[in-house]
Amino acid sequence: MGHGEIELLAPANGEVIALSKTSDSIFSKGTMGQGFGLTPSDGEVVTPVSGKVTMIAETKHAIGITTDDGLEVLVHMGVDTVGLNGEPFKVLIKNGDTVEEGQDIATMDLDFIKNKGLDTTIMILITNSSMKIDGLDVEEGPAKTGDVVAHAYLKEDEEDTSDKKLSYDELATFIIKNVGGKDNINSLVHCITRLRFNLKDESKANDNKLKNQRGILDIMHAGGQYQVVIGNEVTNVFDAVMKQLPGLGNNPAPEPTNQDDGKNPVSRAFGNLIGFITGSMSPVIGVIAASGIIKGLLALLTLPQLGALLNVKSPVYITVSAMADSAFFFLPIMVGFAAAKRLNSDPIIAAVIGGFITYPKMISWGTAGKMMFNLGSWNFQFLNYSYSIFPMILAAWLAAKCEQWLKKVLPSYLQMIFIPLITILAVSTITLVVTGPVIQGAANGIAVFINWLVSASGWVGGLIIGAFYQLLVIFGLHWGVVPLIAQQIAGTGQSALNAIVCSTMVAQGAAVLAVAIKSKKADMKELGIAAAISAFCGVTEPAIYGINLRFKKVFASGCIGSAFGGLVTGLMHGTMYGFTGSLIGFSSFFNPVHPTQLNSFYTFLISSAVSLIVAFIAAWVWGYNDNMTMGKKVEKKKRPDSVK
């Protein structure tokens, strides 16, 4: 017998047959596990393996034996013999006995069973075969009691790496294996902290094994995606995965299906909408954040208090400012491209439409309010779509639908030219005349209203939003807020809401920092410090999923701190002029138009200090100690698609 191989003996004299040839469909289809059948010529039954007797049926027709290797072997005597209430069977062993292969364990009265019109075939089944063996070879034909008639090949024992820090390549291998293998992966993209798989069958993924592996913060099923939360190192892990899956990057994500997922139509539509918005916005968040920091630093360098190191009319200022402005000015192009990728449509067509609405002449006409035409009492004007988001998201969706329809009606030899021709003309016109003005007006109105509401509500709004915003992050619902913040900044140049959100990031970072400093556990310190740095850089997921939610009082401590920080922000009517939050976003609180107006910057300093101190103290005194038991990684409710 070779290494990792177990022999199975014939349980009686008779004819060995493949399991698929047995008369019972439950057994023959392998529902109960791999195995074989034997048509007995006498009634003496022996055990096919050595092990411990773990089950004897009350009706005596079935005996379970567990081997030292963990195989659970079932000896099932006859088909449908459970109804005989044990009459034709005599069991020679008892539960808990240790038996050797070939040992007599039972007798069966074959004539009695046949007279009842039942099949006498003995089934030998490995009921946990899917977990324990890679295969089973069966030798069909005549056999004597105790002959070796089958070989089971054990799966290799896997090293427990859950507490081991894996290299990027090792972690990539681990992830690929536990999402069901290469053949189970349709496509893969990543965002700021997550690998987002489209799997053929999500049931093949091993959630528990992935969740408990060091280097993986959590697992989420959302929006038709299987999301592996990595944290700040997601890009390196993504690159390692793609290196092992050559060509996967060219695979489009599968089309969404209409399969019933248990949600009502409104909930499903909301989930799809949030999923589409997040897929369109997440790829551009990084460059928007970076551009905001650059703009804030430029404003800082023009402050008279610092000696006006830069003049706003200097070539250096204008050049660097253009670098930062380009991300916002050409935002429709980037959003359109990302939205088209999310929809599996042509991203170049969407980018061209985005380029059209940000074309210099369109911008100048929009800025001047130039009239396009009149239709009765309706006046159609050009609008400025630079810095806009929502009109382009809808345009990308319309372009995708247009492409799908044209592919059905146009012959293949015309598609390469006429699909982009018709799509660009039709969607650009619709956007310019109809959808653009309506959506842009509504979006700008909502942005202005939210800014007013947050400012008008003062400390009340700051307290409530500060206390509960990070709960939205847990469920991915913050992605319904992120585009509104971006639209606020694009439309009005500022966002009071984002100023409050900023303090929530600082507070969660402070809470996890308290854990890292207080804990004497090396792994807790390492994870806590890395998570705190991430939170202070504006990404709270490593802190939330890695530690804070697993010690729920730590997360609550962060929420207490951010509630006080939001209260201060509301009282001082602070606002932000850039997108980047947390401590790294300090420059976003300088007004680029009026750099000497420092009220918002002072608000940032005070609210950040309050958030940090309150959250740190709460976590240190109340939220954490090393005697606490870390909870399991948090199970998420099914919710709209989320990225961060």
JSON list of N, CA, C and O in Angstrom, two decimals, residues 383-391 436-452 483-484 486-493:
[
{"chain": "A", "resi": 383, "resn": "LEU", "atom": "N", "xyz": [-24.59, 73.54, -21.10]},
{"chain": "A", "resi": 383, "resn": "LEU", "atom": "CA", "xyz": [-24.17, 73.54, -19.70]},
{"chain": "A", "resi": 383, "resn": "LEU", "atom": "C", "xyz": [-22.70, 73.14, -19.60]},
{"chain": "A", "resi": 383, "resn": "LEU", "atom": "O", "xyz": [-22.16, 72.47, -20.48]},
{"chain": "A", "resi": 384, "resn": "ASN", "atom": "N", "xyz": [-22.09, 73.53, -18.51]},
{"chain": "A", "resi": 384, "resn": "ASN", "atom": "CA", "xyz": [-20.70, 73.15, -18.25]},
{"chain": "A", "resi": 384, "resn": "ASN", "atom": "C", "xyz": [-20.69, 71.80, -17.52]},
{"chain": "A", "resi": 384, "resn": "ASN", "atom": "O", "xyz": [-21.13, 71.70, -16.38]},
{"chain": "A", "resi": 385, "resn": "TYR", "atom": "N", "xyz": [-20.18, 70.75, -18.19]},
{"chain": "A", "resi": 385, "resn": "TYR", "atom": "CA", "xyz": [-20.20, 69.42, -17.61]},
{"chain": "A", "resi": 385, "resn": "TYR", "atom": "C", "xyz": [-18.84, 68.98, -17.06]},
{"chain": "A", "resi": 385, "resn": "TYR", "atom": "O", "xyz": [-18.69, 67.83, -16.64]},
{"chain": "A", "resi": 386, "resn": "SER", "atom": "N", "xyz": [-17.85, 69.88, -17.10]},
{"chain": "A", "resi": 386, "resn": "SER", "atom": "CA", "xyz": [-16.61, 69.52, -16.42]},
{"chain": "A", "resi": 386, "resn": "SER", "atom": "C", "xyz": [-16.92, 69.40, -14.93]},
{"chain": "A", "resi": 386, "resn": "SER", "atom": "O", "xyz": [-17.80, 70.07, -14.40]},
{"chain": "A", "resi": 387, "resn": "TYR", "atom": "N", "xyz": [-16.22, 68.52, -14.24]},
{"chain": "A", "resi": 387, "resn": "TYR", "atom": "CA", "xyz": [-16.43, 68.25, -12.82]},
{"chain": "A", "resi": 387, "resn": "TYR", "atom": "C", "xyz": [-17.72, 67.46, -12.55]},
{"chain": "A", "resi": 387, "resn": "TYR", "atom": "O", "xyz": [-18.04, 67.19, -11.40]},
{"chain": "A", "resi": 388, "resn": "SER", "atom": "N", "xyz": [-18.48, 67.07, -13.56]},
{"chain": "A", "resi": 388, "resn": "SER", "atom": "CA", "xyz": [-19.75, 66.39, -13.33]},
{"chain": "A", "resi": 388, "resn": "SER", "atom": "C", "xyz": [-19.56, 64.88, -13.27]},
{"chain": "A", "resi": 388, "resn": "SER", "atom": "O", "xyz": [-18.59, 64.34, -13.80]},
{"chain": "A", "resi": 389, "resn": "ILE", "atom": "N", "xyz": [-20.52, 64.21, -12.65]},
{"chain": "A", "resi": 389, "resn": "ILE", "atom": "CA", "xyz": [-20.42, 62.76, -12.45]},
{"chain": "A", "resi": 389, "resn": "ILE", "atom": "C", "xyz": [-21.66, 62.05, -12.98]},
{"chain": "A", "resi": 389, "resn": "ILE", "atom": "O", "xyz": [-21.58, 61.17, -13.86]},
{"chain": "A", "resi": 390, "resn": "PHE", "atom": "N", "xyz": [-22.82, 62.40, -12.45]},
{"chain": "A", "resi": 390, "resn": "PHE", "atom": "CA", "xyz": [-24.03, 61.64, -12.72]},
{"chain": "A", "resi": 390, "resn": "PHE", "atom": "C", "xyz": [-24.49, 61.69, -14.18]},
{"chain": "A", "resi": 390, "resn": "PHE", "atom": "O", "xyz": [-24.96, 60.67, -14.69]},
{"chain": "A", "resi": 391, "resn": "PRO", "atom": "N", "xyz": [-24.39, 62.81, -14.89]},
{"chain": "A", "resi": 391, "resn": "PRO", "atom": "CA", "xyz": [-24.78, 62.78, -16.31]},
{"chain": "A", "resi": 391, "resn": "PRO", "atom": "C", "xyz": [-23.97, 61.77, -17.11]},
{"chain": "A", "resi": 391, "resn": "PRO", "atom": "O", "xyz": [-24.50, 61.09, -17.99]},
{"chain": "A", "resi": 436, "resn": "GLY", "atom": "N", "xyz": [-28.65, 65.23, -19.65]},
{"chain": "A", "resi": 436, "resn": "GLY", "atom": "CA", "xyz": [-27.62, 66.03, -18.99]},
{"chain": "A", "resi": 436, "resn": "GLY", "atom": "C", "xyz": [-28.18, 67.18, -18.19]},
{"chain": "A", "resi": 436, "resn": "GLY", "atom": "O", "xyz": [-27.89, 67.31, -16.98]},
{"chain": "A", "resi": 437, "resn": "PRO", "atom": "N", "xyz": [-28.98, 68.06, -18.81]},
{"chain": "A", "resi": 437, "resn": "PRO", "atom": "CA", "xyz": [-29.53, 69.19, -18.04]},
{"chain": "A", "resi": 437, "resn": "PRO", "atom": "C", "xyz": [-30.39, 68.75, -16.85]},
{"chain": "A", "resi": 437, "resn": "PRO", "atom": "O", "xyz": [-30.31, 69.36, -15.77]},
{"chain": "A", "resi": 438, "resn": "VAL", "atom": "N", "xyz": [-31.20, 67.70, -17.04]},
{"chain": "A", "resi": 438, "resn": "VAL", "atom": "CA", "xyz": [-32.07, 67.26, -15.96]},
{"chain": "A", "resi": 438, "resn": "VAL", "atom": "C", "xyz": [-31.25, 66.72, -14.79]},
{"chain": "A", "resi": 438, "resn": "VAL", "atom": "O", "xyz": [-31.44, 67.12, -13.62]},
{"chain": "A", "resi": 439, "resn": "ILE", "atom": "N", "xyz": [-30.32, 65.80, -15.08]},
{"chain": "A", "resi": 439, "resn": "ILE", "atom": "CA", "xyz": [-29.55, 65.16, -14.01]},
{"chain": "A", "resi": 439, "resn": "ILE", "atom": "C", "xyz": [-28.58, 66.14, -13.37]},
{"chain": "A", "resi": 439, "resn": "ILE", "atom": "O", "xyz": [-28.41, 66.17, -12.14]},
{"chain": "A", "resi": 440, "resn": "GLN", "atom": "N", "xyz": [-27.93, 66.96, -14.19]},
{"chain": "A", "resi": 440, "resn": "GLN", "atom": "CA", "xyz": [-26.98, 67.92, -13.63]},
{"chain": "A", "resi": 440, "resn": "GLN", "atom": "C", "xyz": [-27.69, 68.91, -12.72]},
{"chain": "A", "resi": 440, "resn": "GLN", "atom": "O", "xyz": [-27.20, 69.25, -11.64]},
{"chain": "A", "resi": 441, "resn": "GLY", "atom": "N", "xyz": [-28.85, 69.37, -13.14]},
{"chain": "A", "resi": 441, "resn": "GLY", "atom": "CA", "xyz": [-29.61, 70.29, -12.30]},
{"chain": "A", "resi": 441, "resn": "GLY", "atom": "C", "xyz": [-30.03, 69.65, -11.00]},
{"chain": "A", "resi": 441, "resn": "GLY", "atom": "O", "xyz": [-29.90, 70.25, -9.93]},
{"chain": "A", "resi": 442, "resn": "ALA", "atom": "N", "xyz": [-30.51, 68.40, -11.09]},
{"chain": "A", "resi": 442, "resn": "ALA", "atom": "CA", "xyz": [-30.93, 67.70, -9.88]},
{"chain": "A", "resi": 442, "resn": "ALA", "atom": "C", "xyz": [-29.75, 67.42, -8.96]},
{"chain": "A", "resi": 442, "resn": "ALA", "atom": "O", "xyz": [-29.84, 67.61, -7.73]},
{"chain": "A", "resi": 443, "resn": "ALA", "atom": "N", "xyz": [-28.63, 66.99, -9.54]},
{"chain": "A", "resi": 443, "resn": "ALA", "atom": "CA", "xyz": [-27.45, 66.66, -8.74]},
{"chain": "A", "resi": 443, "resn": "ALA", "atom": "C", "xyz": [-26.91, 67.89, -8.04]},
{"chain": "A", "resi": 443, "resn": "ALA", "atom": "O", "xyz": [-26.57, 67.86, -6.84]},
{"chain": "A", "resi": 444, "resn": "ASN", "atom": "N", "xyz": [-26.83, 68.98, -8.78]},
{"chain": "A", "resi": 444, "resn": "ASN", "atom": "CA", "xyz": [-26.34, 70.22, -8.16]},
{"chain": "A", "resi": 444, "resn": "ASN", "atom": "C", "xyz": [-27.29, 70.70, -7.07]},
{"chain": "A", "resi": 444, "resn": "ASN", "atom": "O", "xyz": [-26.87, 71.20, -6.03]},
{"chain": "A", "resi": 445, "resn": "GLY", "atom": "N", "xyz": [-28.59, 70.54, -7.32]},
{"chain": "A", "resi": 445, "resn": "GLY", "atom": "CA", "xyz": [-29.58, 70.94, -6.32]},
{"chain": "A", "resi": 445, "resn": "GLY", "atom": "C", "xyz": [-29.45, 70.12, -5.05]},
{"chain": "A", "resi": 445, "resn": "GLY", "atom": "O", "xyz": [-29.51, 70.66, -3.94]},
{"chain": "A", "resi": 446, "resn": "ILE", "atom": "N", "xyz": [-29.28, 68.80, -5.22]},
{"chain": "A", "resi": 446, "resn": "ILE", "atom": "CA", "xyz": [-29.11, 67.93, -4.05]},
{"chain": "A", "resi": 446, "resn": "ILE", "atom": "C", "xyz": [-27.84, 68.28, -3.29]},
{"chain": "A", "resi": 446, "resn": "ILE", "atom": "O", "xyz": [-27.82, 68.32, -2.05]},
{"chain": "A", "resi": 447, "resn": "ALA", "atom": "N", "xyz": [-26.75, 68.53, -4.03]},
{"chain": "A", "resi": 447, "resn": "ALA", "atom": "CA", "xyz": [-25.47, 68.88, -3.39]},
{"chain": "A", "resi": 447, "resn": "ALA", "atom": "C", "xyz": [-25.60, 70.15, -2.58]},
{"chain": "A", "resi": 447, "resn": "ALA", "atom": "O", "xyz": [-25.12, 70.23, -1.43]},
{"chain": "A", "resi": 448, "resn": "VAL", "atom": "N", "xyz": [-26.23, 71.17, -3.15]},
{"chain": "A", "resi": 448, "resn": "VAL", "atom": "CA", "xyz": [-26.42, 72.44, -2.44]},
{"chain": "A", "resi": 448, "resn": "VAL", "atom": "C", "xyz": [-27.31, 72.23, -1.22]},
{"chain": "A", "resi": 448, "resn": "VAL", "atom": "O", "xyz": [-27.04, 72.77, -0.13]},
{"chain": "A", "resi": 449, "resn": "PHE", "atom": "N", "xyz": [-28.38, 71.45, -1.38]},
{"chain": "A", "resi": 449, "resn": "PHE", "atom": "CA", "xyz": [-29.30, 71.20, -0.27]},
{"chain": "A", "resi": 449, "resn": "PHE", "atom": "C", "xyz": [-28.59, 70.49, 0.89]},
{"chain": "A", "resi": 449, "resn": "PHE", "atom": "O", "xyz": [-28.79, 70.85, 2.06]},
{"chain": "A", "resi": 450, "resn": "ILE", "atom": "N", "xyz": [-27.77, 69.48, 0.57]},
{"chain": "A", "resi": 450, "resn": "ILE", "atom": "CA", "xyz": [-27.06, 68.74, 1.63]},
{"chain": "A", "resi": 450, "resn": "ILE", "atom": "C", "xyz": [-26.09, 69.65, 2.36]},
{"chain": "A", "resi": 450, "resn": "ILE", "atom": "O", "xyz": [-25.99, 69.63, 3.59]},
{"chain": "A", "resi": 451, "resn": "ASN", "atom": "N", "xyz": [-25.35, 70.46, 1.59]},
{"chain": "A", "resi": 451, "resn": "ASN", "atom": "CA", "xyz": [-24.44, 71.41, 2.23]},
{"chain": "A", "resi": 451, "resn": "ASN", "atom": "C", "xyz": [-25.19, 72.35, 3.17]},
{"chain": "A", "resi": 451, "resn": "ASN", "atom": "O", "xyz": [-24.76, 72.63, 4.29]},
{"chain": "A", "resi": 452, "resn": "TRP", "atom": "N", "xyz": [-26.34, 72.86, 2.70]},
{"chain": "A", "resi": 452, "resn": "TRP", "atom": "CA", "xyz": [-27.15, 73.76, 3.52]},
{"chain": "A", "resi": 452, "resn": "TRP", "atom": "C", "xyz": [-27.67, 73.05, 4.76]},
{"chain": "A", "resi": 452, "resn": "TRP", "atom": "O", "xyz": [-27.63, 73.59, 5.87]},
{"chain": "A", "resi": 483, "resn": "PRO", "atom": "N", "xyz": [-20.45, 59.62, -4.03]},
{"chain": "A", "resi": 483, "resn": "PRO", "atom": "CA", "xyz": [-20.67, 60.43, -5.23]},
{"chain": "A", "resi": 483, "resn": "PRO", "atom": "C", "xyz": [-21.32, 61.78, -4.92]},
{"chain": "A", "resi": 483, "resn": "PRO", "atom": "O", "xyz": [-21.07, 62.76, -5.62]},
{"chain": "A", "resi": 484, "resn": "LEU", "atom": "N", "xyz": [-22.17, 61.82, -3.89]},
{"chain": "A", "resi": 484, "resn": "LEU", "atom": "CA", "xyz": [-22.79, 63.09, -3.52]},
{"chain": "A", "resi": 484, "resn": "LEU", "atom": "C", "xyz": [-21.74, 64.07, -3.00]},
{"chain": "A", "resi": 484, "resn": "LEU", "atom": "O", "xyz": [-21.79, 65.27, -3.29]},
{"chain": "A", "resi": 486, "resn": "ALA", "atom": "N", "xyz": [-18.56, 64.03, -3.84]},
{"chain": "A", "resi": 486, "resn": "ALA", "atom": "CA", "xyz": [-17.79, 64.44, -5.02]},
{"chain": "A", "resi": 486, "resn": "ALA", "atom": "C", "xyz": [-18.57, 65.48, -5.83]},
{"chain": "A", "resi": 486, "resn": "ALA", "atom": "O", "xyz": [-17.99, 66.45, -6.34]},
{"chain": "A", "resi": 487, "resn": "GLN", "atom": "N", "xyz": [-19.88, 65.30, -5.94]},
{"chain": "A", "resi": 487, "resn": "GLN", "atom": "CA", "xyz": [-20.71, 66.25, -6.69]},
{"chain": "A", "resi": 487, "resn": "GLN", "atom": "C", "xyz": [-20.78, 67.59, -5.95]},
{"chain": "A", "resi": 487, "resn": "GLN", "atom": "O", "xyz": [-20.77, 68.64, -6.58]},
{"chain": "A", "resi": 488, "resn": "GLN", "atom": "N", "xyz": [-20.82, 67.54, -4.61]},
{"chain": "A", "resi": 488, "resn": "GLN", "atom": "CA", "xyz": [-20.81, 68.78, -3.84]},
{"chain": "A", "resi": 488, "resn": "GLN", "atom": "C", "xyz": [-19.54, 69.59, -4.13]},
{"chain": "A", "resi": 488, "resn": "GLN", "atom": "O", "xyz": [-19.60, 70.79, -4.39]},
{"chain": "A", "resi": 489, "resn": "ILE", "atom": "N", "xyz": [-18.41, 68.93, -4.06]},
{"chain": "A", "resi": 489, "resn": "ILE", "atom": "CA", "xyz": [-17.14, 69.62, -4.28]},
{"chain": "A", "resi": 489, "resn": "ILE", "atom": "C", "xyz": [-17.04, 70.11, -5.71]},
{"chain": "A", "resi": 489, "resn": "ILE", "atom": "O", "xyz": [-16.57, 71.23, -5.97]},
{"chain": "A", "resi": 490, "resn": "ALA", "atom": "N", "xyz": [-17.50, 69.27, -6.66]},
{"chain": "A", "resi": 490, "resn": "ALA", "atom": "CA", "xyz": [-17.45, 69.67, -8.06]},
{"chain": "A", "resi": 490, "resn": "ALA", "atom": "C", "xyz": [-18.37, 70.85, -8.34]},
{"chain": "A", "resi": 490, "resn": "ALA", "atom": "O", "xyz": [-18.03, 71.77, -9.09]},
{"chain": "A", "resi": 491, "resn": "GLY", "atom": "N", "xyz": [-19.57, 70.83, -7.74]},
{"chain": "A", "resi": 491, "resn": "GLY", "atom": "CA", "xyz": [-20.55, 71.87, -8.05]},
{"chain": "A", "resi": 491, "resn": "GLY", "atom": "C", "xyz": [-20.40, 73.14, -7.25]},
{"chain": "A", "resi": 491, "resn": "GLY", "atom": "O", "xyz": [-20.60, 74.24, -7.76]},
{"chain": "A", "resi": 492, "resn": "THR", "atom": "N", "xyz": [-20.04, 73.01, -5.95]},
{"chain": "A", "resi": 492, "resn": "THR", "atom": "CA", "xyz": [-19.99, 74.18, -5.08]},
{"chain": "A", "resi": 492, "resn": "THR", "atom": "C", "xyz": [-18.59, 74.50, -4.58]},
{"chain": "A", "resi": 492, "resn": "THR", "atom": "O", "xyz": [-18.39, 75.53, -3.95]},
{"chain": "A", "resi": 493, "resn": "GLY", "atom": "N", "xyz": [-17.66, 73.60, -4.82]},
{"chain": "A", "resi": 493, "resn": "GLY", "atom": "CA", "xyz": [-16.29, 73.83, -4.37]},
{"chain": "A", "resi": 493, "resn": "GLY", "atom": "C", "xyz": [-16.04, 73.45, -2.93]},
{"chain": "A", "resi": 493, "resn": "GLY", "atom": "O", "xyz": [-14.92, 73.61, -2.43]}
]
